mmCIF file of C-alpha atoms and ligand atoms in Angstrom:
data_model
loop_
_atom_site.group_PDB
_atom_site.id
_atom_site.type_symbol
_atom_site.label_atom_id
_atom_site.label_comp_id
_atom_site.label_asym_id
_atom_site.label_seq_id
_atom_site.Cartn_x
_atom_site.Cartn_y
_atom_site.Cartn_z
ATOM 1 C CA MET B 1337 0.000 0.000 0.000
ATOM 2 C CA ARG B 1338 0.907 3.644 -0.342
ATOM 3 C CA VAL B 1339 -0.176 6.523 1.869
ATOM 4 C CA LEU B 1340 -0.772 10.107 0.821
ATOM 5 C CA VAL B 1341 -1.047 13.261 2.926
ATOM 6 C CA ASP B 1342 -2.947 16.104 1.264
ATOM 7 C CA PRO B 1343 -0.754 19.169 1.917
ATOM 8 C CA ASP B 1344 -3.728 21.482 1.371
ATOM 9 C CA LEU B 1345 -5.651 19.841 4.226
ATOM 10 C CA CYS B 1346 -2.808 19.028 6.637
ATOM 11 C CA MET B 1347 -2.254 21.657 9.350
ATOM 12 C CA GLY B 1348 0.946 20.140 10.694
ATOM 13 C CA CYS B 1349 -0.405 19.126 14.093
ATOM 14 C CA GLY B 1350 1.982 16.159 14.332
ATOM 15 C CA VAL B 1351 -0.575 13.621 15.548
ATOM 16 C CA CYS B 1352 0.239 11.208 12.723
ATOM 17 C CA GLU B 1353 3.962 11.421 13.433
ATOM 18 C CA SER B 1354 3.405 10.716 17.122
ATOM 19 C CA ILE B 1355 1.246 7.667 16.292
ATOM 20 C CA ALA B 1356 3.380 6.327 13.415
ATOM 21 C CA PRO B 1357 6.884 7.851 13.400
ATOM 22 C CA ASP B 1358 8.084 5.194 10.940
ATOM 23 C CA ILE B 1359 5.594 6.484 8.381
ATOM 24 C CA PHE B 1360 5.081 10.227 8.915
ATOM 25 C CA GLU B 1361 7.392 13.150 9.535
ATOM 26 C CA LEU B 1362 6.662 16.842 9.766
ATOM 27 C CA GLY B 1363 8.312 18.479 6.778
ATOM 28 C CA ASP B 1364 9.960 21.865 6.501
ATOM 29 C CA GLU B 1365 6.758 23.436 5.239
ATOM 30 C CA LEU B 1366 4.896 22.359 8.356
ATOM 31 C CA HIS B 1367 2.848 19.632 6.856
ATOM 32 C CA ALA B 1368 3.391 15.929 7.279
ATOM 33 C CA ILE B 1369 5.225 13.928 4.654
ATOM 34 C CA VAL B 1370 5.237 10.169 4.146
ATOM 35 C CA ILE B 1371 8.748 8.773 4.590
ATOM 36 C CA LEU B 1372 8.096 5.146 3.597
ATOM 37 C CA ASP B 1373 6.908 4.168 0.113
ATOM 38 C CA PRO B 1374 5.606 1.593 -0.416
ATOM 39 C CA ILE B 1375 4.473 0.832 3.127
ATOM 40 C CA PRO B 1376 4.783 -2.760 4.358
ATOM 41 C CA GLU B 1377 1.518 -4.428 5.326
ATOM 42 C CA LYS B 1378 2.645 -4.765 8.964
ATOM 43 C CA PHE B 1379 2.059 -1.020 9.356
ATOM 44 C CA ARG B 1380 -1.581 -1.097 8.220
ATOM 45 C CA LEU B 1381 -3.119 -0.922 11.712
ATOM 46 C CA VAL B 1382 -0.965 2.001 12.807
ATOM 47 C CA VAL B 1383 -1.678 3.841 9.539
ATOM 48 C CA GLU B 1384 -5.402 3.294 10.073
ATOM 49 C CA GLU B 1385 -5.051 4.680 13.596
ATOM 50 C CA ALA B 1386 -3.313 7.783 12.223
ATOM 51 C CA ILE B 1387 -6.102 8.203 9.652
ATOM 52 C CA ALA B 1388 -8.728 7.936 12.393
ATOM 53 C CA GLU B 1389 -6.968 10.484 14.593
ATOM 54 C CA CYS B 1390 -6.044 13.054 11.908
ATOM 55 C CA PRO B 1391 -8.199 16.107 12.699
ATOM 56 C CA GLU B 1392 -8.140 17.300 9.076
ATOM 57 C CA VAL B 1393 -8.910 13.940 7.412
ATOM 58 C CA ALA B 1394 -5.805 14.550 5.299
ATOM 59 C CA ILE B 1395 -4.450 10.976 5.096
ATOM 60 C CA THR B 1396 -5.467 8.471 2.427
ATOM 61 C CA ILE B 1397 -4.458 4.877 1.764
ATOM 62 C CA ILE B 1398 -3.808 3.901 -1.851
ATOM 63 C CA GLU B 1399 -4.048 0.147 -2.249
ATOM 64 C CA ASP B 1400 -1.535 -1.598 -4.515
HETATM 65 FE FE1 SF4 G 2824 -1.377 16.668 9.100
HETATM 66 FE FE2 SF4 G 2824 -3.301 15.023 9.855
HETATM 67 FE FE3 SF4 G 2824 -0.741 14.452 10.353
HETATM 68 FE FE4 SF4 G 2824 -1.945 16.422 11.685
HETATM 69 S S1 SF4 G 2824 -2.471 14.226 11.792
HETATM 70 S S2 SF4 G 2824 0.117 16.472 10.776
HETATM 71 S S3 SF4 G 2824 -3.293 17.252 10.091
HETATM 72 S S4 SF4 G 2824 -1.710 14.595 8.324
#
């Protein structure tokens, strides 16, 4: 799977990075970037948790 963060929606709160630091990192422009691509299946649950907790609904899973 791949994960996308919409930079127009993301407000850089850092919740996703705190939940899944192997997947998300706050970039220089103060929105989260995805640092793993593709993302191994073992991270699916933690990605889904980050999606559920993102206050801006900015994270999307793209299935392979
Ligand atoms: Fe952006 Fe959502 Fe991550 Fe917050 S949780 S930094 S709004 S993608």
